[in-house]
Amino acid sequence: MNHPKKERTFVAIKPDGIQRSLIGEIVSRLERVGLKLVAIKMLVANSGQVEEHYSQLDEKIRKYLIKYMTSGPIIAMVWEGAHAVKITRKIVGCTEPLTSDVGTIRGDYVLDSYAMSDEDGRAVRNLIHASGSPEEAEKEISHWFKPEEVIDYRLVQEEILYDVNLDGILE
Ligand code: GDP
Ligand code: MG
């Protein structure tokens, strides 16, 4: 089994996140917890890509999501680090911005709700997607990225996050 620090999650900044000028803020929140960015690209998704990405959702919501996710560019990313999936979901907050905790991305930067979006016949606008489980992450990473687009490299700060002995700090 891989060390927990090798866990990866798929994150996408949705079209509204880009239009709200929140790219830097979102990347910064994930960076500062200690996660490592191992893949990133901007793209305009097509309906087929979104349909497959959300294939587990019911048809009505999936239709809403195709319209939402193809409306403008998105940013697809892979983040790596200990408990990457759960840590990222904690920082992102729960699906509905109205009830997401204060301090989370969805709680702090959006005011949408199920009631309003359902009434208006559209997807809840919540800025960001993050995988719900390591299995979902694996599928989503291979759906959006070629293997060579995900980069294996070392960040110097990993020694502080994961090294057992913290050797080499004192001179
Ligand atoms: P997530 O993992 O927190 O993004 O939530 P889901 O995987 O359950 O749903 C995917 C996306 O569909 C959400 O992020 C919302 O954009 C949208 N969505 C989910 N549930 C609803 C709903 O009940 N009503 C509407 N209008 N949109 C929804
Ligand atoms: Mg989901």
PDB file of N, CA, C and O and ligand atoms in Angstrom, residues 14 54 56-57 61 64-65 68 89 93-95 106 114 117-118 122-126 128-130 136, ligand 1:
ATOM      1  N   LYS A  14     -14.900  25.524 -11.066  1.00  0.00           N
ATOM      2  CA  LYS A  14     -16.010  25.554 -12.023  1.00  0.00           C
ATOM      3  C   LYS A  14     -16.051  26.932 -12.706  1.00  0.00           C
ATOM      4  O   LYS A  14     -15.401  27.883 -12.241  1.00  0.00           O
ATOM      5  N   TYR A  54     -20.079  13.171 -14.205  1.00  0.00           N
ATOM      6  CA  TYR A  54     -21.209  13.159 -13.263  1.00  0.00           C
ATOM      7  C   TYR A  54     -22.167  12.000 -13.542  1.00  0.00           C
ATOM      8  O   TYR A  54     -23.360  12.114 -13.264  1.00  0.00           O
ATOM      9  N   GLN A  56     -22.953   9.369 -12.128  1.00  0.00           N
ATOM     10  CA  GLN A  56     -23.697   8.750 -11.016  1.00  0.00           C
ATOM     11  C   GLN A  56     -24.892   9.589 -10.576  1.00  0.00           C
ATOM     12  O   GLN A  56     -25.733   9.120  -9.814  1.00  0.00           O
ATOM     13  N   LEU A  57     -25.003  10.805 -11.067  1.00  0.00           N
ATOM     14  CA  LEU A  57     -26.108  11.680 -10.622  1.00  0.00           C
ATOM     15  C   LEU A  57     -27.360  11.478 -11.477  1.00  0.00           C
ATOM     16  O   LEU A  57     -27.273  11.027 -12.606  1.00  0.00           O
ATOM     17  N   ILE A  61     -30.341  16.620 -12.682  1.00  0.00           N
ATOM     18  CA  ILE A  61     -29.177  17.366 -12.158  1.00  0.00           C
ATOM     19  C   ILE A  61     -28.028  17.289 -13.162  1.00  0.00           C
ATOM     20  O   ILE A  61     -27.296  18.248 -13.366  1.00  0.00           O
ATOM     21  N   TYR A  64     -28.491  19.853 -15.790  1.00  0.00           N
ATOM     22  CA  TYR A  64     -28.115  21.170 -15.241  1.00  0.00           C
ATOM     23  C   TYR A  64     -26.598  21.326 -15.237  1.00  0.00           C
ATOM     24  O   TYR A  64     -26.053  22.375 -15.560  1.00  0.00           O
ATOM     25  N   LEU A  65     -25.919  20.238 -14.832  1.00  0.00           N
ATOM     26  CA  LEU A  65     -24.454  20.300 -14.680  1.00  0.00           C
ATOM     27  C   LEU A  65     -23.745  20.437 -16.027  1.00  0.00           C
ATOM     28  O   LEU A  65     -22.723  21.111 -16.118  1.00  0.00           O
ATOM     29  N   TYR A  68     -23.979  24.083 -16.885  1.00  0.00           N
ATOM     30  CA  TYR A  68     -23.119  24.853 -15.961  1.00  0.00           C
ATOM     31  C   TYR A  68     -21.638  24.665 -16.297  1.00  0.00           C
ATOM     32  O   TYR A  68     -20.899  25.627 -16.528  1.00  0.00           O
ATOM     33  N   ARG A  89     -12.130  18.143   0.877  1.00  0.00           N
ATOM     34  CA  ARG A  89     -13.585  18.300   1.058  1.00  0.00           C
ATOM     35  C   ARG A  89     -13.883  19.170   2.280  1.00  0.00           C
ATOM     36  O   ARG A  89     -14.830  19.947   2.273  1.00  0.00           O
ATOM     37  N   GLY A  93     -16.002  22.538   1.804  1.00  0.00           N
ATOM     38  CA  GLY A  93     -17.316  22.690   2.451  1.00  0.00           C
ATOM     39  C   GLY A  93     -18.385  21.867   1.767  1.00  0.00           C
ATOM     40  O   GLY A  93     -18.179  21.330   0.680  1.00  0.00           O
ATOM     41  N   CYS A  94     -19.563  21.768   2.399  1.00  0.00           N
ATOM     42  CA  CYS A  94     -20.613  20.899   1.850  1.00  0.00           C
ATOM     43  C   CYS A  94     -21.236  21.518   0.601  1.00  0.00           C
ATOM     44  O   CYS A  94     -21.043  22.694   0.298  1.00  0.00           O
ATOM     45  N   THR A  95     -21.997  20.690  -0.111  1.00  0.00           N
ATOM     46  CA  THR A  95     -22.468  21.037  -1.463  1.00  0.00           C
ATOM     47  C   THR A  95     -23.240  22.363  -1.548  1.00  0.00           C
ATOM     48  O   THR A  95     -23.051  23.129  -2.485  1.00  0.00           O
ATOM     49  N   ARG A 106     -16.859  27.164  -0.190  1.00  0.00           N
ATOM     50  CA  ARG A 106     -18.255  27.349  -0.599  1.00  0.00           C
ATOM     51  C   ARG A 106     -19.027  28.208   0.405  1.00  0.00           C
ATOM     52  O   ARG A 106     -19.945  28.935   0.032  1.00  0.00           O
ATOM     53  N   TYR A 114     -30.143  25.206  -2.528  1.00  0.00           N
ATOM     54  CA  TYR A 114     -30.933  24.221  -3.279  1.00  0.00           C
ATOM     55  C   TYR A 114     -32.259  24.854  -3.686  1.00  0.00           C
ATOM     56  O   TYR A 114     -32.703  24.703  -4.816  1.00  0.00           O
ATOM     57  N   SER A 117     -31.753  27.409  -6.634  1.00  0.00           N
ATOM     58  CA  SER A 117     -31.302  26.824  -7.899  1.00  0.00           C
ATOM     59  C   SER A 117     -32.345  25.850  -8.454  1.00  0.00           C
ATOM     60  O   SER A 117     -32.564  25.815  -9.668  1.00  0.00           O
ATOM     61  N   ASP A 118     -33.014  25.095  -7.567  1.00  0.00           N
ATOM     62  CA  ASP A 118     -34.062  24.180  -8.044  1.00  0.00           C
ATOM     63  C   ASP A 118     -35.215  24.976  -8.658  1.00  0.00           C
ATOM     64  O   ASP A 118     -35.730  24.638  -9.722  1.00  0.00           O
ATOM     65  N   ARG A 122     -31.595  25.098 -12.445  1.00  0.00           N
ATOM     66  CA  ARG A 122     -30.159  25.095 -12.776  1.00  0.00           C
ATOM     67  C   ARG A 122     -29.389  24.393 -11.650  1.00  0.00           C
ATOM     68  O   ARG A 122     -29.943  24.140 -10.570  1.00  0.00           O
ATOM     69  N   ALA A 123     -28.112  24.131 -11.931  1.00  0.00           N
ATOM     70  CA  ALA A 123     -27.262  23.502 -10.912  1.00  0.00           C
ATOM     71  C   ALA A 123     -26.925  24.513  -9.815  1.00  0.00           C
ATOM     72  O   ALA A 123     -26.821  25.711 -10.082  1.00  0.00           O
ATOM     73  N   VAL A 124     -26.751  24.019  -8.608  1.00  0.00           N
ATOM     74  CA  VAL A 124     -26.235  24.852  -7.512  1.00  0.00           C
ATOM     75  C   VAL A 124     -24.858  25.354  -7.925  1.00  0.00           C
ATOM     76  O   VAL A 124     -23.998  24.567  -8.330  1.00  0.00           O
ATOM     77  N   ARG A 125     -24.654  26.662  -7.841  1.00  0.00           N
ATOM     78  CA  ARG A 125     -23.345  27.229  -8.187  1.00  0.00           C
ATOM     79  C   ARG A 125     -22.500  27.281  -6.925  1.00  0.00           C
ATOM     80  O   ARG A 125     -22.785  28.042  -6.007  1.00  0.00           O
ATOM     81  N   ASN A 126     -21.466  26.452  -6.936  1.00  0.00           N
ATOM     82  CA  ASN A 126     -20.672  26.341  -5.708  1.00  0.00           C
ATOM     83  C   ASN A 126     -19.165  26.355  -5.979  1.00  0.00           C
ATOM     84  O   ASN A 126     -18.380  25.842  -5.186  1.00  0.00           O
ATOM     85  N   ILE A 128     -16.600  25.064  -7.112  1.00  0.00           N
ATOM     86  CA  ILE A 128     -15.499  24.091  -7.112  1.00  0.00           C
ATOM     87  C   ILE A 128     -16.041  22.671  -7.021  1.00  0.00           C
ATOM     88  O   ILE A 128     -17.084  22.435  -6.413  1.00  0.00           O
ATOM     89  N   HIS A 129     -15.336  21.757  -7.642  1.00  0.00           N
ATOM     90  CA  HIS A 129     -15.614  20.325  -7.473  1.00  0.00           C
ATOM     91  C   HIS A 129     -14.438  19.692  -6.758  1.00  0.00           C
ATOM     92  O   HIS A 129     -13.290  20.053  -7.021  1.00  0.00           O
ATOM     93  N   ALA A 130     -14.710  18.750  -5.879  1.00  0.00           N
ATOM     94  CA  ALA A 130     -13.633  17.958  -5.265  1.00  0.00           C
ATOM     95  C   ALA A 130     -14.116  16.524  -5.112  1.00  0.00           C
ATOM     96  O   ALA A 130     -15.276  16.296  -4.721  1.00  0.00           O
ATOM     97  N   GLU A 136     -13.320   7.574  -6.254  1.00  0.00           N
ATOM     98  CA  GLU A 136     -13.844   8.580  -7.177  1.00  0.00           C
ATOM     99  C   GLU A 136     -12.677   9.403  -7.731  1.00  0.00           C
ATOM    100  O   GLU A 136     -12.621   9.703  -8.927  1.00  0.00           O
TER     101      GLU A 136
HETATM  102  P1  GDP B   1     -20.531  17.693  -4.511  1.00  0.00           P
HETATM  103  O1  GDP B   1     -19.732  16.419  -4.506  1.00  0.00           O
HETATM  104  O2  GDP B   1     -20.524  18.395  -3.188  1.00  0.00           O
HETATM  105  O3  GDP B   1     -20.160  18.639  -5.648  1.00  0.00           O
HETATM  106  O4  GDP B   1     -22.087  17.286  -4.755  1.00  0.00           O
HETATM  107  P2  GDP B   1     -22.729  16.151  -5.723  1.00  0.00           P
HETATM  108  O5  GDP B   1     -21.682  15.254  -6.279  1.00  0.00           O
HETATM  109  O6  GDP B   1     -23.859  15.529  -4.958  1.00  0.00           O
HETATM  110  O7  GDP B   1     -23.393  17.036  -6.882  1.00  0.00           O
HETATM  111  C1  GDP B   1     -22.623  17.552  -7.933  1.00  0.00           C
HETATM  112  C2  GDP B   1     -23.053  18.977  -8.211  1.00  0.00           C
HETATM  113  O8  GDP B   1     -24.420  19.001  -8.652  1.00  0.00           O
HETATM  114  C3  GDP B   1     -23.047  19.919  -7.005  1.00  0.00           C
HETATM  115  O9  GDP B   1     -21.769  20.457  -6.715  1.00  0.00           O
HETATM  116  C4  GDP B   1     -24.027  20.995  -7.453  1.00  0.00           C
HETATM  117  O10 GDP B   1     -23.411  21.898  -8.367  1.00  0.00           O
HETATM  118  C5  GDP B   1     -25.084  20.176  -8.199  1.00  0.00           C
HETATM  119  N1  GDP B   1     -26.199  19.715  -7.343  1.00  0.00           N
HETATM  120  C6  GDP B   1     -26.154  18.679  -6.447  1.00  0.00           C
HETATM  121  N2  GDP B   1     -27.347  18.489  -5.845  1.00  0.00           N
HETATM  122  C7  GDP B   1     -28.181  19.419  -6.373  1.00  0.00           C
HETATM  123  C8  GDP B   1     -29.583  19.727  -6.153  1.00  0.00           C
HETATM  124  O11 GDP B   1     -30.286  19.112  -5.327  1.00  0.00           O
HETATM  125  N3  GDP B   1     -30.124  20.758  -6.872  1.00  0.00           N
HETATM  126  C9  GDP B   1     -29.387  21.465  -7.792  1.00  0.00           C
HETATM  127  N4  GDP B   1     -30.015  22.451  -8.445  1.00  0.00           N
HETATM  128  N5  GDP B   1     -28.073  21.206  -8.025  1.00  0.00           N
HETATM  129  C10 GDP B   1     -27.466  20.199  -7.333  1.00  0.00           C
END
